[in-house]
GROMACS .gro file of C-alpha atoms in nm:
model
  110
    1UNK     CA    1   4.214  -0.620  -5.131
    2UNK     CA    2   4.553  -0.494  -5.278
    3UNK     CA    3   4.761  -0.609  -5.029
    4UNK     CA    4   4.619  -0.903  -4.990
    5UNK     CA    5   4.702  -1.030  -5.360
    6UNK     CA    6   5.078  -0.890  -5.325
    7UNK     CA    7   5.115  -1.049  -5.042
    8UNK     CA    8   5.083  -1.448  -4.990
    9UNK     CA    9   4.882  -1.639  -4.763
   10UNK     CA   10   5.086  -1.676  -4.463
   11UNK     CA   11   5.111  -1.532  -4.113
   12UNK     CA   12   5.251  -1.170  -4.131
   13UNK     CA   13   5.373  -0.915  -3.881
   14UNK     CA   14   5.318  -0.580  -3.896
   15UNK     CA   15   5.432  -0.258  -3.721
   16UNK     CA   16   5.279   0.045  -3.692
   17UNK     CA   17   5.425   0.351  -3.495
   18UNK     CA   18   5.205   0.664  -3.430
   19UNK     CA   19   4.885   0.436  -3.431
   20UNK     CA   20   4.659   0.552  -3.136
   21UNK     CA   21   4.484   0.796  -3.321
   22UNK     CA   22   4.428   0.995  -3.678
   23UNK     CA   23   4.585   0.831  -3.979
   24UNK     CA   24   4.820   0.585  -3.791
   25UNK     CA   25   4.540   0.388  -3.609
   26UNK     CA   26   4.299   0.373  -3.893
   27UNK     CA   27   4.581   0.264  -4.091
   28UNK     CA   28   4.632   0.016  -3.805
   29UNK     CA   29   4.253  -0.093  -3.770
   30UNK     CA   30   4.243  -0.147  -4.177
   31UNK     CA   31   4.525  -0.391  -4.144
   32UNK     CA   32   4.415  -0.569  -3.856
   33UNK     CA   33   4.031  -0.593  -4.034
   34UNK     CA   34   4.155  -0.739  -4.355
   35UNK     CA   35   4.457  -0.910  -4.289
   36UNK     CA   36   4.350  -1.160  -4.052
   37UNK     CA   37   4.683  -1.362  -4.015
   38UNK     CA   38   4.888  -1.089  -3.982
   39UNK     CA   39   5.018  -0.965  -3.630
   40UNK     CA   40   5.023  -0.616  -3.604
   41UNK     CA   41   5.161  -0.379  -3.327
   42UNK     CA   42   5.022  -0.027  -3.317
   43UNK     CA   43   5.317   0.159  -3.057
   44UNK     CA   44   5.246   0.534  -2.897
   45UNK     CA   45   5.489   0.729  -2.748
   46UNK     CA   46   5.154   0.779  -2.524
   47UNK     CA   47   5.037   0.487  -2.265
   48UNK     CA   48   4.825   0.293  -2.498
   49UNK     CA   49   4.598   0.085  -2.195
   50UNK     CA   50   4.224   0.083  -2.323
   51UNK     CA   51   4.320   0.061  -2.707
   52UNK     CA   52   4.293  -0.290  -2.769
   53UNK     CA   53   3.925  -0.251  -2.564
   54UNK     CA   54   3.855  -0.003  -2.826
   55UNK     CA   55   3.934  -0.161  -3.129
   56UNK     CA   56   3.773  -0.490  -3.013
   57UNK     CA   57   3.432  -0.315  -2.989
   58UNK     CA   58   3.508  -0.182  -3.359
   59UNK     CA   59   3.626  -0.500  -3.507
   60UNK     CA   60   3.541  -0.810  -3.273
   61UNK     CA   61   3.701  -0.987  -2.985
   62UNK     CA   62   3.931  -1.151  -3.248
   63UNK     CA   63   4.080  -0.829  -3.341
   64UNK     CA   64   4.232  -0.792  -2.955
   65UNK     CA   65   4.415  -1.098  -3.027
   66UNK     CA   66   4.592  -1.014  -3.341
   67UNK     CA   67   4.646  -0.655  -3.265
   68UNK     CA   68   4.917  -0.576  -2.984
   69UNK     CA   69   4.920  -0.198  -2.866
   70UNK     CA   70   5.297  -0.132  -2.719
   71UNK     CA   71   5.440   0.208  -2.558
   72UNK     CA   72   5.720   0.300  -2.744
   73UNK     CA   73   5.851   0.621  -2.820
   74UNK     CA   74   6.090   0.586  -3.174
   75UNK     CA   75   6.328   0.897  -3.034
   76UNK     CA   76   6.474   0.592  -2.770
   77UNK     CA   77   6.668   0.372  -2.913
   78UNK     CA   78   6.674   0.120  -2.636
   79UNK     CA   79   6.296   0.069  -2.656
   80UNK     CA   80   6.288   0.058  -2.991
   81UNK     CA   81   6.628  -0.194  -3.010
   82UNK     CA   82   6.386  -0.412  -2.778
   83UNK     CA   83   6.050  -0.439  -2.987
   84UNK     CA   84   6.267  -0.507  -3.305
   85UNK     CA   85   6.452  -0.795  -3.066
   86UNK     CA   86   6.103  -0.912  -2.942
   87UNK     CA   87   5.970  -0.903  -3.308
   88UNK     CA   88   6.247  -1.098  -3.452
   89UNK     CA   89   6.243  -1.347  -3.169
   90UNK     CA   90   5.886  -1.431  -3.181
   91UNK     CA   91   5.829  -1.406  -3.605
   92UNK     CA   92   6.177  -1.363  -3.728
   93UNK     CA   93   6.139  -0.997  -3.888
   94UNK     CA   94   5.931  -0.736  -3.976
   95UNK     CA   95   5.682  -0.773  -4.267
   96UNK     CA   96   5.514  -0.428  -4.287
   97UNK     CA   97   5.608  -0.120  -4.150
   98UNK     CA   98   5.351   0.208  -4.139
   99UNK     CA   99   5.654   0.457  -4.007
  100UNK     CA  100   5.326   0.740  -3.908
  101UNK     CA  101   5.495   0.913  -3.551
  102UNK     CA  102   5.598   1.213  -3.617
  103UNK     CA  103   5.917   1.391  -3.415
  104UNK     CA  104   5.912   1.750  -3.433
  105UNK     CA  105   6.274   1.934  -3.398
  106UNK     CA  106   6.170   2.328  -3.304
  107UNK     CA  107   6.461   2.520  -3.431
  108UNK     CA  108   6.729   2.655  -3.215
  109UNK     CA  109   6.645   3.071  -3.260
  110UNK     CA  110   6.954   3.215  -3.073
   0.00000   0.00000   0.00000
């Protein structure tokens, strides 16, 4: 695959926000199916329990290991300041980033 020849064999991290369902999950699933070193964390702002269940009956049991649903809604800065310190303590930085949640702003009207 393409991203497999840009990017060296080595173990990878990757984040993707927005990924429990339409284009941020598949997007999520495709990495975790053909990047098999690569760690990748799929974050809702939705509670993601029964994902990882999900996606291991699509891809294998080995997919539940290297995929790691999180909680996190990107408007917080506090939850997001602690993935990014719980990424960078456990793999030193970020490899890939899918930036797929959305944050709708409705316009003030008065």
């Amino acid at each position: 695959s393409l991203l497999q020849e840009i990017m060296p064999k080595k173990s990878r991290v990757a984040l993707v926000t927005g990924a429990t369902r339409g284009i941020g999950y598949n997007v999520g699933r495709e990495i975790v199916k053909r990047m098999a070193l690569t760690t990748t964390y799929m974050t809702s702002r939705v509670p993601v329990t029964g994902f990882s269940a999900i996606l291991g009956m699509e891809l294998g049991a080995c997919a539940r290991e290297r995929a790691k649903f999180v909680k996190l809604d990107v408007r917080d800065v506090d939850q997001v300041d602690q993935l990014k310190e719980k990424i960078v303590k456990n793999f030193g930085g970020l490899d890939i980033l899918v930036n797929n949640a959305g944050i709708y702003h409705k316009a003030d009207t008065s």
